[in-house]
Amino acid sequence: MALSANKNFLAVCERSVKAVCTVYNVHRMLELIKEEMKTKKFNSINNRIIEKKKILCSTEYAATEFTAVDFHSNEESKKLVTLTNVTQGVNFTVIVWNFEKQKCLTFQNFS
């Protein structure tokens, strides 16, 4: 998991057939919670409030999980970096994403 520098986005990585990273708009979630609290009694967080911003999954690598994730340090940047552990700790892949466009910008393999 990683929180962006401006605390607007939260990246959560999941293990699956292909590695998946979901980016949530935390700022929007908080706005919706405040809105609900003003209009009625707030009981729980519902599906309307938890909306996925973007889901990142690529075919350029064979990993089933991301071992690390972080946002670019610039508050206005829409870049995210993930690290995969491809084969039993031997090979790693660093992937740079534009999470707003759900696009892999570049990736580099390391041994």
PDB file of C-alpha atoms in Angstrom:
ATOM      1  CA  MET A   1       0.000   0.000   0.000  1.00  0.00           C
ATOM      2  CA  ALA A   2       1.048   3.587  -0.624  1.00  0.00           C
ATOM      3  CA  LEU A   3      -0.485   7.008  -0.047  1.00  0.00           C
ATOM      4  CA  SER A   4       0.285   9.855  -2.456  1.00  0.00           C
ATOM      5  CA  ALA A   5       2.162  12.917  -1.196  1.00  0.00           C
ATOM      6  CA  ASN A   6      -0.986  15.061  -1.358  1.00  0.00           C
ATOM      7  CA  LYS A   7      -2.956  12.285   0.404  1.00  0.00           C
ATOM      8  CA  ASN A   8      -5.528  12.192  -2.396  1.00  0.00           C
ATOM      9  CA  PHE A   9      -4.790   8.694  -3.706  1.00  0.00           C
ATOM     10  CA  LEU A  10      -4.227   5.296  -2.112  1.00  0.00           C
ATOM     11  CA  ALA A  11      -2.610   2.427  -4.058  1.00  0.00           C
ATOM     12  CA  VAL A  12      -3.436  -1.101  -2.912  1.00  0.00           C
ATOM     13  CA  CYS A  13      -1.714  -4.104  -4.498  1.00  0.00           C
ATOM     14  CA  GLU A  14      -3.244  -7.574  -4.675  1.00  0.00           C
ATOM     15  CA  ARG A  15      -1.914 -11.010  -5.517  1.00  0.00           C
ATOM     16  CA  SER A  16      -3.708 -12.624  -8.458  1.00  0.00           C
ATOM     17  CA  VAL A  17      -3.065 -14.499 -11.712  1.00  0.00           C
ATOM     18  CA  LYS A  18      -1.518 -11.203 -12.864  1.00  0.00           C
ATOM     19  CA  ALA A  19      -0.305  -8.591 -10.382  1.00  0.00           C
ATOM     20  CA  VAL A  20      -2.969  -5.927  -9.770  1.00  0.00           C
ATOM     21  CA  CYS A  21      -2.710  -2.453  -8.278  1.00  0.00           C
ATOM     22  CA  THR A  22      -5.899  -0.506  -7.547  1.00  0.00           C
ATOM     23  CA  VAL A  23      -5.749   3.244  -7.022  1.00  0.00           C
ATOM     24  CA  TYR A  24      -8.493   4.749  -4.859  1.00  0.00           C
ATOM     25  CA  ASN A  25      -9.450   8.425  -4.776  1.00  0.00           C
ATOM     26  CA  VAL A  26      -9.288   8.944  -0.998  1.00  0.00           C
ATOM     27  CA  HIS A  27     -10.008  12.662  -1.269  1.00  0.00           C
ATOM     28  CA  ARG A  28     -13.302  11.953  -3.070  1.00  0.00           C
ATOM     29  CA  MET A  29     -14.221   9.261  -0.520  1.00  0.00           C
ATOM     30  CA  LEU A  30     -13.786  11.735   2.335  1.00  0.00           C
ATOM     31  CA  GLU A  31     -15.907  14.316   0.514  1.00  0.00           C
ATOM     32  CA  LEU A  32     -18.726  11.783   0.086  1.00  0.00           C
ATOM     33  CA  ILE A  33     -18.550  10.738   3.746  1.00  0.00           C
ATOM     34  CA  LYS A  34     -18.783  14.387   4.858  1.00  0.00           C
ATOM     35  CA  GLU A  35     -21.717  14.888   2.493  1.00  0.00           C
ATOM     36  CA  GLU A  36     -23.570  11.879   3.927  1.00  0.00           C
ATOM     37  CA  MET A  37     -22.885  12.948   7.492  1.00  0.00           C
ATOM     38  CA  LYS A  38     -24.460  16.351   6.793  1.00  0.00           C
ATOM     39  CA  THR A  39     -27.582  14.963   5.136  1.00  0.00           C
ATOM     40  CA  LYS A  40     -28.378  11.916   7.264  1.00  0.00           C
ATOM     41  CA  LYS A  41     -27.060   9.641   9.968  1.00  0.00           C
ATOM     42  CA  PHE A  42     -23.893   7.976   8.752  1.00  0.00           C
ATOM     43  CA  ASN A  43     -23.825   4.241   9.548  1.00  0.00           C
ATOM     44  CA  SER A  44     -21.257   2.647   7.291  1.00  0.00           C
ATOM     45  CA  ILE A  45     -19.217   3.129   4.169  1.00  0.00           C
ATOM     46  CA  ASN A  46     -21.186   1.917   1.167  1.00  0.00           C
ATOM     47  CA  ASN A  47     -20.179   1.007  -2.396  1.00  0.00           C
ATOM     48  CA  ARG A  48     -21.002   4.467  -3.685  1.00  0.00           C
ATOM     49  CA  ILE A  49     -18.321   5.950  -1.443  1.00  0.00           C
ATOM     50  CA  ILE A  50     -15.610   3.367  -2.166  1.00  0.00           C
ATOM     51  CA  GLU A  51     -15.022   3.968  -5.818  1.00  0.00           C
ATOM     52  CA  LYS A  52     -11.976   2.634  -7.576  1.00  0.00           C
ATOM     53  CA  LYS A  53     -10.090   5.326  -9.409  1.00  0.00           C
ATOM     54  CA  LYS A  54      -7.993   3.088 -11.642  1.00  0.00           C
ATOM     55  CA  ILE A  55      -6.930  -0.552 -11.854  1.00  0.00           C
ATOM     56  CA  LEU A  56      -3.404  -1.252 -13.119  1.00  0.00           C
ATOM     57  CA  CYS A  57      -2.551  -4.607 -14.657  1.00  0.00           C
ATOM     58  CA  SER A  58      -0.118  -5.228 -17.491  1.00  0.00           C
ATOM     59  CA  THR A  59       0.818  -8.062 -19.816  1.00  0.00           C
ATOM     60  CA  GLU A  60       4.478  -6.990 -20.070  1.00  0.00           C
ATOM     61  CA  TYR A  61       5.483  -9.084 -17.059  1.00  0.00           C
ATOM     62  CA  ALA A  62       4.670 -12.496 -15.598  1.00  0.00           C
ATOM     63  CA  ALA A  63       4.431 -11.564 -11.923  1.00  0.00           C
ATOM     64  CA  THR A  64       1.490 -12.548  -9.748  1.00  0.00           C
ATOM     65  CA  GLU A  65       2.091  -9.795  -7.180  1.00  0.00           C
ATOM     66  CA  PHE A  66       3.691  -6.413  -6.659  1.00  0.00           C
ATOM     67  CA  THR A  67       6.187  -6.473  -3.807  1.00  0.00           C
ATOM     68  CA  ALA A  68       6.374  -2.668  -3.486  1.00  0.00           C
ATOM     69  CA  VAL A  69       4.486   0.401  -4.683  1.00  0.00           C
ATOM     70  CA  ASP A  70       4.978   4.155  -4.345  1.00  0.00           C
ATOM     71  CA  PHE A  71       3.754   7.391  -5.880  1.00  0.00           C
ATOM     72  CA  HIS A  72       5.976   9.986  -7.525  1.00  0.00           C
ATOM     73  CA  SER A  73       6.942  12.609  -4.929  1.00  0.00           C
ATOM     74  CA  ASN A  74       5.539  15.509  -6.954  1.00  0.00           C
ATOM     75  CA  GLU A  75       2.023  16.222  -5.632  1.00  0.00           C
ATOM     76  CA  GLU A  76       0.660  16.942  -9.121  1.00  0.00           C
ATOM     77  CA  SER A  77       2.200  13.873 -10.744  1.00  0.00           C
ATOM     78  CA  LYS A  78       0.015  11.001 -11.869  1.00  0.00           C
ATOM     79  CA  LYS A  79       2.929   8.551 -11.835  1.00  0.00           C
ATOM     80  CA  LEU A  80       3.181   5.413  -9.755  1.00  0.00           C
ATOM     81  CA  VAL A  81       6.058   2.931  -9.500  1.00  0.00           C
ATOM     82  CA  THR A  82       5.595  -0.775  -8.787  1.00  0.00           C
ATOM     83  CA  LEU A  83       8.148  -3.508  -8.164  1.00  0.00           C
ATOM     84  CA  THR A  84       7.537  -7.148  -9.024  1.00  0.00           C
ATOM     85  CA  ASN A  85       9.377 -10.248  -7.926  1.00  0.00           C
ATOM     86  CA  VAL A  86       9.059 -12.409 -11.024  1.00  0.00           C
ATOM     87  CA  THR A  87      10.740 -15.717 -10.242  1.00  0.00           C
ATOM     88  CA  GLN A  88      11.519 -16.752  -6.689  1.00  0.00           C
ATOM     89  CA  GLY A  89      13.463 -13.576  -5.835  1.00  0.00           C
ATOM     90  CA  VAL A  90      15.882 -13.799  -8.758  1.00  0.00           C
ATOM     91  CA  ASN A  91      14.459 -11.270 -11.238  1.00  0.00           C
ATOM     92  CA  PHE A  92      12.770  -7.977 -10.464  1.00  0.00           C
ATOM     93  CA  THR A  93      10.804  -5.641 -12.696  1.00  0.00           C
ATOM     94  CA  VAL A  94      10.315  -1.949 -11.964  1.00  0.00           C
ATOM     95  CA  ILE A  95       7.258  -0.529 -13.732  1.00  0.00           C
ATOM     96  CA  VAL A  96       6.410   3.165 -14.033  1.00  0.00           C
ATOM     97  CA  TRP A  97       2.715   3.890 -14.600  1.00  0.00           C
ATOM     98  CA  ASN A  98       0.575   6.854 -15.494  1.00  0.00           C
ATOM     99  CA  PHE A  99      -2.248   5.715 -13.238  1.00  0.00           C
ATOM    100  CA  GLU A 100      -4.641   8.381 -14.526  1.00  0.00           C
ATOM    101  CA  LYS A 101      -4.473   6.842 -18.015  1.00  0.00           C
ATOM    102  CA  GLN A 102      -3.975   3.267 -16.728  1.00  0.00           C
ATOM    103  CA  LYS A 103      -0.885   3.063 -18.896  1.00  0.00           C
ATOM    104  CA  CYS A 104       2.511   1.477 -18.372  1.00  0.00           C
ATOM    105  CA  LEU A 105       5.023   4.200 -19.298  1.00  0.00           C
ATOM    106  CA  THR A 106       8.152   2.082 -19.013  1.00  0.00           C
ATOM    107  CA  PHE A 107       9.543  -0.973 -17.271  1.00  0.00           C
ATOM    108  CA  GLN A 108      13.004  -2.339 -16.537  1.00  0.00           C
ATOM    109  CA  ASN A 109      14.047  -5.862 -15.606  1.00  0.00           C
ATOM    110  CA  PHE A 110      16.833  -6.470 -13.080  1.00  0.00           C
ATOM    111  CA  SER A 111      18.641  -9.667 -12.151  1.00  0.00           C
TER     112      SER A 111
END
